[in-house]
Coordinates of N, CA and C in Angstrom, one line a residue:
M28 N -2.6 70.8 59.6 CA -2.3 71.1 58.2 C -1.2 70.1 57.7
Y29 N -0.2 69.9 58.6 CA 0.9 69.0 58.2 C 0.3 67.6 58.1
K30 N -0.5 67.2 59.0 CA -1.1 65.8 59.0 C -2.0 65.6 57.7
R31 N -2.7 66.7 57.4 CA -3.6 66.6 56.2 C -2.7 66.4 54.9
A32 N -1.6 67.2 54.8 CA -0.7 67.1 53.7 C -0.1 65.7 53.6
L33 N 0.3 65.2 54.8 CA 0.9 63.9 54.9 C -0.1 62.8 54.5
S34 N -1.3 62.9 54.9 CA -2.4 62.0 54.5 C -2.6 62.0 53.0
G35 N -2.6 63.2 52.5 CA -2.8 63.3 51.0 C -1.7 62.7 50.3
L36 N -0.5 62.8 50.8 CA 0.7 62.2 50.1 C 0.6 60.7 50.2
L37 N 0.2 60.2 51.3 CA 0.1 58.7 51.5 C -1.0 58.2 50.5
V38 N -2.1 58.9 50.4 CA -3.1 58.5 49.4 C -2.6 58.5 48.0
I39 N -1.9 59.5 47.6 CA -1.3 59.6 46.3 C -0.3 58.4 46.1
N40 N 0.5 58.1 47.1 CA 1.5 57.0 46.9 C 0.8 55.7 46.8
L41 N -0.3 55.5 47.6 CA -1.1 54.3 47.6 C -1.7 54.1 46.2
I42 N -2.3 55.2 45.7 CA -2.9 55.1 44.3 C -1.8 54.7 43.3
F43 N -0.7 55.3 43.4 CA 0.4 55.1 42.5 C 0.9 53.6 42.6
L44 N 1.0 53.1 43.8 CA 1.4 51.7 44.1 C 0.4 50.7 43.5
I45 N -0.9 51.1 43.7 CA -2.0 50.2 43.1 C -1.9 50.2 41.6
G46 N -1.6 51.4 41.0 CA -1.5 51.4 39.6 C -0.4 50.6 39.1
V47 N 0.8 50.7 39.8 CA 2.0 49.9 39.3 C 1.7 48.4 39.4
L48 N 1.1 48.0 40.6 CA 0.8 46.6 40.7 C -0.2 46.1 39.7
S49 N -1.2 46.9 39.4 CA -2.2 46.6 38.3 C -1.5 46.4 37.0
L50 N -0.6 47.4 36.7 CA 0.1 47.3 35.4 C 1.0 46.0 35.3
C51 N 1.7 45.7 36.4 CA 2.5 44.5 36.5 C 1.6 43.3 36.3
R52 N 0.5 43.3 36.9 CA -0.5 42.2 36.8 C -1.0 42.0 35.4
M53 N -1.3 43.1 34.8 CA -1.8 43.1 33.4 C -0.7 42.5 32.5
E54 N 0.6 43.0 32.7 CA 1.7 42.5 31.9 C 1.9 41.0 32.0
E55 N 1.7 40.5 33.3 CA 1.8 39.1 33.6 C 0.7 38.3 32.9
I56 N -0.5 38.9 32.9 CA -1.6 38.2 32.3 C -1.4 38.1 30.7
C57 N -0.9 39.2 30.2 CA -0.6 39.3 28.7 C 0.4 38.3 28.4
R58 N 1.5 38.2 29.2 CA 2.5 37.2 28.9 C 2.0 35.8 28.9
K59 N 1.2 35.5 29.9 CA 0.6 34.1 30.0 C -0.4 33.9 28.9
L60 N -1.1 34.9 28.5 CA -2.0 34.7 27.3 C -1.2 34.4 26.1
Q61 N -0.1 35.2 25.8 CA 0.7 35.0 24.6 C 1.3 33.6 24.7
Q62 N 1.8 33.2 25.9 CA 2.3 31.9 26.0 C 1.3 30.8 25.7
T63 N 0.1 31.0 26.2 CA -0.9 30.0 25.9 C -1.3 29.9 24.4
V64 N -1.4 31.0 23.8 CA -1.6 31.1 22.4 C -0.5 30.4 21.6
S65 N 0.7 30.6 22.0 CA 1.9 30.0 21.3 C 1.8 28.5 21.5
E66 N 1.5 28.1 22.7 CA 1.4 26.6 23.0 C 0.3 26.0 22.2
V67 N -0.8 26.6 22.0 CA -1.9 26.1 21.2 C -1.5 25.9 19.8
H68 N -0.8 27.0 19.2 CA -0.4 26.9 17.8 C 0.6 25.8 17.7
M69 N 1.5 25.6 18.7 CA 2.5 24.6 18.6 C 1.9 23.2 18.6
E70 N 0.9 23.0 19.5 CA 0.2 21.8 19.6 C -0.5 21.4 18.3
E71 N -1.1 22.5 17.7 CA -1.9 22.2 16.5 C -0.9 21.8 15.4
S72 N 0.3 22.5 15.3 CA 1.3 22.1 14.3 C 1.8 20.7 14.5
L73 N 2.1 20.4 15.8 CA 2.6 19.0 16.1 C 1.6 18.0 15.8
L74 N 0.3 18.3 16.1 CA -0.8 17.3 15.8 C -0.9 17.1 14.3
A75 N -0.8 18.2 13.5 CA -0.8 18.1 12.0 C 0.3 17.3 11.5
D76 N 1.5 17.5 12.1 CA 2.7 16.8 11.6 C 2.6 15.3 12.0
K77 N 2.0 15.1 13.2 CA 1.9 13.7 13.7 C 0.9 12.9 12.8
E78 N -0.2 13.6 12.4 CA -1.2 13.0 11.5 C -0.5 12.7 10.1
S79 N 0.3 13.6 9.6 CA 1.0 13.4 8.4 C 2.0 12.3 8.4
I80 N 2.7 12.2 9.6 CA 3.7 11.2 9.7 C 3.0 9.8 9.7
M81 N 1.9 9.7 10.4 CA 1.2 8.5 10.4 C 0.8 8.0 9.0
M82 N 0.6 9.0 8.1 CA 0.3 8.7 6.7 C 1.6 8.4 5.9
G83 N 2.8 8.6 6.6 CA 4.0 8.4 5.9 C 4.6 9.6 5.3
I84 N 4.0 10.8 5.5 CA 4.5 12.0 4.9 C 4.6 13.1 5.9
A85 N 5.7 13.7 6.0 CA 5.8 14.9 6.9 C 5.2 16.1 6.2
S86 N 4.5 17.0 6.9 CA 3.9 18.1 6.3 C 5.0 19.2 6.0
R87 N 6.1 19.1 6.8 CA 7.2 20.0 6.5 C 8.5 19.3 6.7
T88 N 9.6 19.7 6.0 CA 10.9 19.2 6.2 C 11.5 20.0 7.4
S89 N 12.7 19.6 7.8 CA 13.3 20.3 8.9 C 13.6 21.7 8.6
S90 N 13.7 22.1 7.4 CA 13.9 23.5 7.0 C 12.6 24.3 7.0
G91 N 11.5 23.6 7.2 CA 10.2 24.3 7.2 C 9.5 24.3 5.9
Q92 N 10.2 23.8 4.8 CA 9.6 23.7 3.5 C 8.5 22.6 3.4
R93 N 7.4 23.0 2.8 CA 6.3 22.0 2.8 C 6.7 20.9 1.8
V94 N 6.2 19.7 2.1 CA 6.4 18.5 1.3 C 5.3 18.4 0.2
V95 N 5.7 17.9 -1.0 CA 4.8 17.7 -2.0 C 3.7 16.7 -1.6
D96 N 2.5 17.0 -1.9 CA 1.4 16.1 -1.7 C 1.6 14.8 -2.4
C97 N 1.5 13.6 -1.7 CA 1.8 12.4 -2.4 C 0.8 12.1 -3.5
S98 N -0.3 12.7 -3.5 CA -1.3 12.5 -4.6 C -0.7 12.9 -6.0
E99 N 0.2 13.8 -5.9 CA 0.9 14.3 -7.1 C 1.7 13.2 -7.8
L100 N 2.1 12.2 -7.0 CA 3.0 11.1 -7.5 C 2.2 10.2 -8.5
Q101 N 0.9 10.2 -8.4 CA 0.1 9.3 -9.2 C -0.1 9.9 -10.6
R102 N 0.2 11.1 -10.8 CA 0.0 11.8 -12.1 C 1.1 11.3 -13.1
E103 N 0.7 10.9 -14.3 CA 1.6 10.5 -15.3 C 2.5 9.4 -14.8
S104 N 2.0 8.5 -14.0 CA 2.8 7.5 -13.4 C 2.8 6.2 -14.2
K105 N 3.9 5.5 -14.3 CA 3.9 4.2 -15.0 C 3.3 3.2 -14.1
Y106 N 3.4 3.4 -12.8 CA 2.8 2.5 -11.8 C 1.6 3.1 -11.1
Q107 N 0.5 2.4 -11.1 CA -0.6 2.9 -10.3 C -0.7 2.1 -9.0
L108 N -0.3 2.7 -7.9 CA -0.2 2.0 -6.7 C -1.4 2.3 -5.8
E109 N -1.8 1.4 -5.0 CA -2.7 1.7 -3.9 C -2.1 2.7 -3.0
Q110 N -3.0 3.5 -2.3 CA -2.4 4.5 -1.4 C -1.5 3.9 -0.3
A111 N -1.9 2.7 0.2 CA -1.1 2.1 1.3 C 0.2 1.7 0.8
D112 N 0.3 1.2 -0.5 CA 1.6 0.8 -1.1 C 2.5 2.0 -1.3
L113 N 1.9 3.1 -1.8 CA 2.6 4.3 -2.0 C 3.2 4.8 -0.7
E114 N 2.5 4.8 0.3 CA 3.0 5.3 1.6 C 4.1 4.4 2.2
V115 N 4.0 3.1 2.0 CA 5.0 2.1 2.4 C 6.3 2.4 1.6
L116 N 6.1 2.6 0.3 CA 7.3 2.9 -0.6 C 8.0 4.2 -0.2
L117 N 7.3 5.2 0.1 CA 7.9 6.5 0.5 C 8.6 6.3 1.8
R118 N 8.0 5.6 2.7 CA 8.6 5.4 4.1 C 9.9 4.6 4.0
I119 N 9.9 3.5 3.3 CA 11.0 2.6 3.2 C 12.2 3.3 2.5
V120 N 11.9 4.1 1.5 CA 13.0 4.8 0.8 C 13.6 5.8 1.7
E121 N 12.8 6.5 2.5 CA 13.3 7.5 3.5 C 14.2 6.7 4.5
A122 N 13.7 5.6 5.0 CA 14.4 4.9 6.1 C 15.7 4.3 5.6
E123 N 15.7 3.8 4.3 CA 16.9 3.2 3.8 C 17.9 4.2 3.2
A124 N 17.4 5.3 2.7 CA 18.3 6.2 1.9 C 18.1 7.7 2.4
G125 N 17.7 7.9 3.6 CA 17.4 9.3 4.0 C 18.6 10.2 3.9
C126 N 19.8 9.6 4.1 CA 21.1 10.3 4.1 C 21.7 10.3 2.7
E127 N 21.1 9.7 1.7 CA 21.7 9.6 0.4 C 21.1 10.8 -0.4
D128 N 21.8 11.1 -1.6 CA 21.3 12.1 -2.5 C 20.0 11.6 -3.2
E129 N 19.4 12.5 -4.0 CA 18.2 12.1 -4.6 C 18.3 10.8 -5.5
D130 N 19.4 10.7 -6.2 CA 19.6 9.5 -7.1 C 19.7 8.3 -6.2
G131 N 20.4 8.4 -5.0 CA 20.5 7.3 -4.1 C 19.1 6.9 -3.6
K132 N 18.2 7.8 -3.4 CA 16.8 7.5 -3.0 C 16.1 6.8 -4.2
L133 N 16.3 7.4 -5.4 CA 15.7 6.8 -6.6 C 16.1 5.4 -6.8
L134 N 17.4 5.1 -6.5 CA 17.9 3.7 -6.7 C 17.2 2.7 -5.8
V135 N 17.0 3.1 -4.5 CA 16.3 2.2 -3.6 C 14.8 2.0 -4.1
A136 N 14.2 3.1 -4.5 CA 12.8 2.9 -5.1 C 12.8 2.0 -6.3
N137 N 13.9 2.1 -7.1 CA 14.0 1.3 -8.3 C 14.1 -0.2 -7.9
V138 N 14.9 -0.5 -6.9 CA 15.1 -1.9 -6.5 C 13.8 -2.5 -6.0
I139 N 13.0 -1.7 -5.3 CA 11.7 -2.3 -4.8 C 10.8 -2.5 -5.9
L140 N 10.7 -1.6 -6.9 CA 9.8 -1.7 -8.0 C 10.3 -2.9 -8.9
N141 N 11.7 -3.1 -9.0 CA 12.2 -4.2 -9.7 C 11.7 -5.5 -9.1
R142 N 11.7 -5.5 -7.8 CA 11.2 -6.7 -7.1 C 9.8 -7.0 -7.4
M143 N 9.0 -5.9 -7.4 CA 7.6 -6.1 -7.7 C 7.3 -6.7 -9.1
N144 N 8.3 -6.4 -10.0 CA 8.1 -6.9 -11.4 C 8.8 -8.3 -11.6
S145 N 9.4 -8.8 -10.5 CA 10.1 -10.0 -10.6 C 9.3 -11.2 -10.0
E146 N 9.4 -12.3 -10.7 CA 8.6 -13.5 -10.2 C 9.1 -14.0 -8.9
K147 N 10.3 -13.6 -8.5 CA 10.9 -14.1 -7.3 C 10.4 -13.5 -6.0
F148 N 9.7 -12.4 -6.2 CA 9.2 -11.6 -5.0 C 7.7 -11.4 -5.1
P149 N 7.1 -11.0 -3.9 CA 5.7 -10.8 -3.9 C 5.2 -9.7 -4.9
D150 N 3.9 -9.6 -5.1 CA 3.4 -8.7 -6.1 C 3.1 -7.3 -5.7
S151 N 3.1 -7.0 -4.4 CA 2.8 -5.7 -3.9 C 3.9 -5.1 -3.1
I152 N 4.0 -3.7 -3.1 CA 5.0 -3.0 -2.4 C 5.0 -3.4 -0.9
T153 N 3.8 -3.4 -0.3 CA 3.7 -3.7 1.1 C 4.3 -5.1 1.4
E154 N 3.9 -6.1 0.6 CA 4.4 -7.5 0.8 C 5.9 -7.6 0.7
I155 N 6.4 -6.9 -0.3 CA 7.9 -6.9 -0.5 C 8.6 -6.3 0.7
V156 N 8.2 -5.1 1.1 CA 8.9 -4.4 2.2 C 8.8 -5.2 3.5
F157 N 7.7 -5.9 3.8 CA 7.5 -6.6 5.0 C 7.8 -8.1 4.9
Q158 N 8.3 -8.5 3.8 CA 8.7 -9.9 3.5 C 9.7 -10.4 4.5
R159 N 9.6 -11.6 5.0 CA 10.5 -12.2 5.9 C 11.0 -13.6 5.3
E160 N 12.3 -13.8 5.4 CA 12.8 -15.1 5.0 C 13.5 -15.8 6.2
N161 N 13.0 -17.0 6.6 CA 13.5 -17.7 7.7 C 13.4 -16.8 9.0
G162 N 12.3 -16.0 9.1 CA 12.1 -15.2 10.2 C 12.9 -13.9 10.2
V163 N 13.6 -13.6 9.1 CA 14.5 -12.4 9.1 C 13.8 -11.4 8.1
S164 N 13.7 -10.2 8.5 CA 13.2 -9.1 7.6 C 14.1 -8.8 6.5
Q165 N 13.6 -8.5 5.3 CA 14.4 -8.2 4.1 C 15.0 -6.9 4.2
F166 N 14.4 -6.0 5.0 CA 14.9 -4.6 5.1 C 15.2 -4.3 6.5
S167 N 16.4 -3.8 6.8 CA 16.8 -3.5 8.2 C 15.9 -2.5 8.9
P168 N 15.4 -1.5 8.2 CA 14.5 -0.5 9.0 C 13.3 -1.2 9.5
I169 N 12.8 -2.3 8.9 CA 11.7 -3.0 9.4 C 12.1 -3.8 10.7
A170 N 13.3 -4.3 10.6 CA 13.8 -5.1 11.7 C 14.1 -4.3 13.0
D171 N 14.7 -3.1 12.7 CA 15.1 -2.3 13.9 C 14.1 -1.2 14.3
G172 N 13.0 -1.1 13.5 CA 11.9 -0.2 13.8 C 12.1 1.2 13.3
S173 N 13.2 1.5 12.7 CA 13.4 2.9 12.2 C 12.4 3.3 11.1
Y174 N 11.9 2.3 10.4 CA 10.9 2.5 9.4 C 9.7 3.3 10.0
Y175 N 9.3 3.0 11.2 CA 8.1 3.6 11.8 C 8.4 5.0 12.3
K176 N 9.6 5.5 12.4 CA 10.0 6.7 13.0 C 10.3 7.8 12.0
V177 N 10.5 7.5 10.8 CA 11.0 8.5 9.8 C 9.9 9.5 9.4
S178 N 10.3 10.7 9.0 CA 9.4 11.7 8.4 C 9.9 11.8 6.9
V179 N 9.0 11.6 6.0 CA 9.4 11.6 4.6 C 9.7 13.0 4.1
S180 N 10.9 13.2 3.5 CA 11.3 14.5 3.0 C 10.8 14.7 1.6
E181 N 10.8 16.0 1.2 CA 10.4 16.4 -0.1 C 11.3 15.7 -1.2
E182 N 12.6 15.6 -0.9 CA 13.5 14.9 -1.8 C 13.1 13.5 -2.0
T183 N 12.7 12.8 -1.0 CA 12.3 11.4 -1.1 C 11.0 11.3 -2.0
V184 N 10.1 12.2 -1.8 CA 8.9 12.3 -2.6 C 9.3 12.5 -4.1
Q185 N 10.2 13.4 -4.3 CA 10.6 13.6 -5.7 C 11.3 12.4 -6.3
A186 N 12.1 11.7 -5.5 CA 12.8 10.5 -6.0 C 11.8 9.4 -6.3
V187 N 10.9 9.2 -5.4 CA 9.9 8.2 -5.7 C 9.0 8.5 -6.9
G188 N 8.7 9.8 -7.0 CA 7.9 10.3 -8.2 C 8.7 9.9 -9.5
R189 N 10.0 10.1 -9.5 CA 10.8 9.8 -10.7 C 10.7 8.3 -11.0
A190 N 10.8 7.5 -9.9 CA 10.7 6.0 -10.1 C 9.4 5.6 -10.6
L191 N 8.3 6.2 -10.1 CA 7.0 5.8 -10.5 C 6.7 6.3 -11.9
A192 N 7.4 7.3 -12.4 CA 7.2 7.8 -13.7 C 8.0 7.0 -14.7
G193 N 8.8 6.0 -14.2 CA 9.5 5.1 -15.1 C 11.0 5.3 -15.2
E194 N 11.5 6.3 -14.5 CA 13.0 6.5 -14.5 C 13.7 5.4 -13.7
D195 N 14.6 4.7 -14.4 CA 15.2 3.6 -13.7 C 16.7 3.6 -14.0
I196 N 17.5 3.8 -13.0 CA 19.0 3.9 -13.2 C 19.7 2.7 -12.4
S197 N 18.9 1.7 -12.1 CA 19.3 0.6 -11.3 C 20.0 -0.5 -12.0
R198 N 20.0 -0.5 -13.3 CA 20.5 -1.6 -14.1 C 20.0 -3.0 -13.7
G199 N 18.7 -3.0 -13.3 CA 18.0 -4.2 -13.0 C 18.3 -4.8 -11.6
A200 N 19.0 -4.0 -10.7 CA 19.3 -4.5 -9.4 C 18.1 -4.9 -8.6
L201 N 18.3 -6.0 -7.9 CA 17.2 -6.5 -7.0 C 17.6 -6.5 -5.5
Y202 N 18.8 -6.1 -5.3 CA 19.3 -6.1 -3.9 C 20.2 -4.9 -3.7
F203 N 20.3 -4.4 -2.5 CA 21.3 -3.4 -2.2 C 21.7 -3.6 -0.7
A204 N 22.9 -3.1 -0.4 CA 23.4 -3.2 1.0 C 24.3 -2.1 1.3
A205 N 24.3 -1.7 2.6 CA 25.3 -0.7 3.1 C 26.4 -1.5 3.8
R206 N 27.5 -1.7 3.2 CA 28.5 -2.6 3.7 C 29.0 -2.0 5.1
K207 N 29.0 -0.7 5.2 CA 29.6 0.0 6.4 C 28.8 -0.4 7.6
Y208 N 27.5 -0.7 7.4 CA 26.6 -1.0 8.6 C 26.2 -2.5 8.7
A209 N 26.4 -3.2 7.6 CA 26.0 -4.6 7.6 C 26.9 -5.5 8.3
D210 N 26.4 -6.6 8.9 CA 27.3 -7.6 9.6 C 28.0 -8.4 8.5
S211 N 29.2 -8.9 8.9 CA 30.0 -9.6 7.9 C 29.4 -10.9 7.3
E212 N 28.5 -11.5 8.1 CA 27.8 -12.7 7.6 C 26.9 -12.4 6.5
S213 N 26.1 -11.3 6.7 CA 25.2 -10.8 5.6 C 25.9 -10.4 4.4
M214 N 27.0 -9.7 4.5 CA 27.8 -9.2 3.3 C 28.5 -10.4 2.6
R215 N 28.8 -11.5 3.4 CA 29.4 -12.6 2.7 C 28.4 -13.3 1.8
W216 N 27.1 -13.3 2.2 CA 26.1 -13.8 1.3 C 25.9 -13.0 0.1
F217 N 25.9 -11.7 0.2 CA 25.9 -10.8 -1.0 C 27.0 -11.0 -1.9
D218 N 28.2 -11.1 -1.3 CA 29.4 -11.3 -2.2 C 29.5 -12.6 -2.8
E219 N 29.0 -13.7 -2.2 CA 29.1 -15.0 -2.7 C 28.0 -15.4 -3.6
K220 N 26.8 -15.0 -3.3 CA 25.6 -15.4 -4.0 C 25.1 -14.5 -5.1
L221 N 25.6 -13.2 -5.1 CA 25.1 -12.2 -6.0 C 26.2 -11.6 -6.8
T222 N 25.8 -10.8 -7.8 CA 26.8 -10.1 -8.6 C 26.7 -8.6 -8.4
L223 N 27.8 -8.0 -8.0 CA 27.9 -6.6 -7.7 C 27.8 -5.8 -9.1
L224 N 26.8 -4.9 -9.1 CA 26.6 -4.1 -10.3 C 27.4 -2.8 -10.3
F225 N 27.2 -2.1 -9.2 CA 27.8 -0.8 -9.0 C 27.6 -0.3 -7.6
R226 N 28.3 0.8 -7.3 CA 28.1 1.4 -6.0 C 27.6 2.9 -6.2
H227 N 26.8 3.3 -5.2 CA 26.4 4.7 -5.3 C 26.2 5.1 -3.8
G228 N 26.9 6.2 -3.5 CA 26.8 6.7 -2.1 C 27.3 5.6 -1.1
G229 N 26.5 5.3 -0.1 CA 26.8 4.3 0.9 C 26.3 2.9 0.5
H230 N 25.7 2.8 -0.6 CA 25.1 1.5 -1.0 C 25.8 0.8 -2.1
E231 N 25.7 -0.5 -2.1 CA 26.2 -1.4 -3.2 C 25.0 -2.1 -3.7
F232 N 24.9 -2.2 -5.1 CA 23.7 -2.7 -5.7 C 24.1 -4.0 -6.4
F233 N 23.2 -5.0 -6.3 CA 23.5 -6.4 -6.8 C 22.3 -6.9 -7.6
S234 N 22.7 -7.9 -8.4 CA 21.6 -8.7 -9.1 C 21.9 -10.2 -8.9
D235 N 21.0 -11.0 -9.2 CA 21.2 -12.5 -9.2 C 22.3 -12.8 -10.2
K236 N 23.1 -13.8 -9.9 CA 24.1 -14.2 -10.9 C 23.5 -14.7 -12.2
K237 N 22.4 -15.4 -12.1 CA 21.7 -15.9 -13.2 C 21.3 -14.8 -14.2
A238 N 21.0 -13.7 -13.7 CA 20.5 -12.6 -14.5 C 21.5 -12.1 -15.5
L239 N 22.8 -12.3 -15.2 CA 23.8 -11.8 -16.1 C 24.4 -12.9 -17.0
Q240 N 23.9 -14.1 -16.9 CA 24.4 -15.2 -17.7 C 23.7 -15.2 -19.1

């Protein structure tokens, strides 16, 4: 009688143990499944952002806010740019003025558009941005490669949109420099060969001396 009761108790304990192990196993499976689903969603999001970045536009800012579609920039625009030129403009403005306010970004876009309208510079945005003089790039983000790493923010899109719509606060500037980061030889050329128009944020804006005579 005692052995029978003991055997029954062992069976009950064994069933209970199997149930606990099964439950733990199911929880582990569920956790792994949830992790896998999360990783898939993350990979899809990263892939989407990577594809957008390759086009010069991040799908979201760091705050998670979606960026305006660049196709909106062509509406009511004074300048009708090729898609490639538009993407180059967005990217160089972000690279040069990512830490500036929206007007600072607008000014950089203005300078590039001023160059496009000047006989001294090439006729397209892409040619202007990638122009080299004596083997030296005109824009430091091209030289150091940061141009290729930026994600264009919504503020940059808005600033470029304002520039393309004809808003110009540059006073005709064809050059700009960040004295804080430029080498002394480069700034000596700016100071001796050009006329300082004004400063905004971390940039100084210049024109040719002939332009003011």
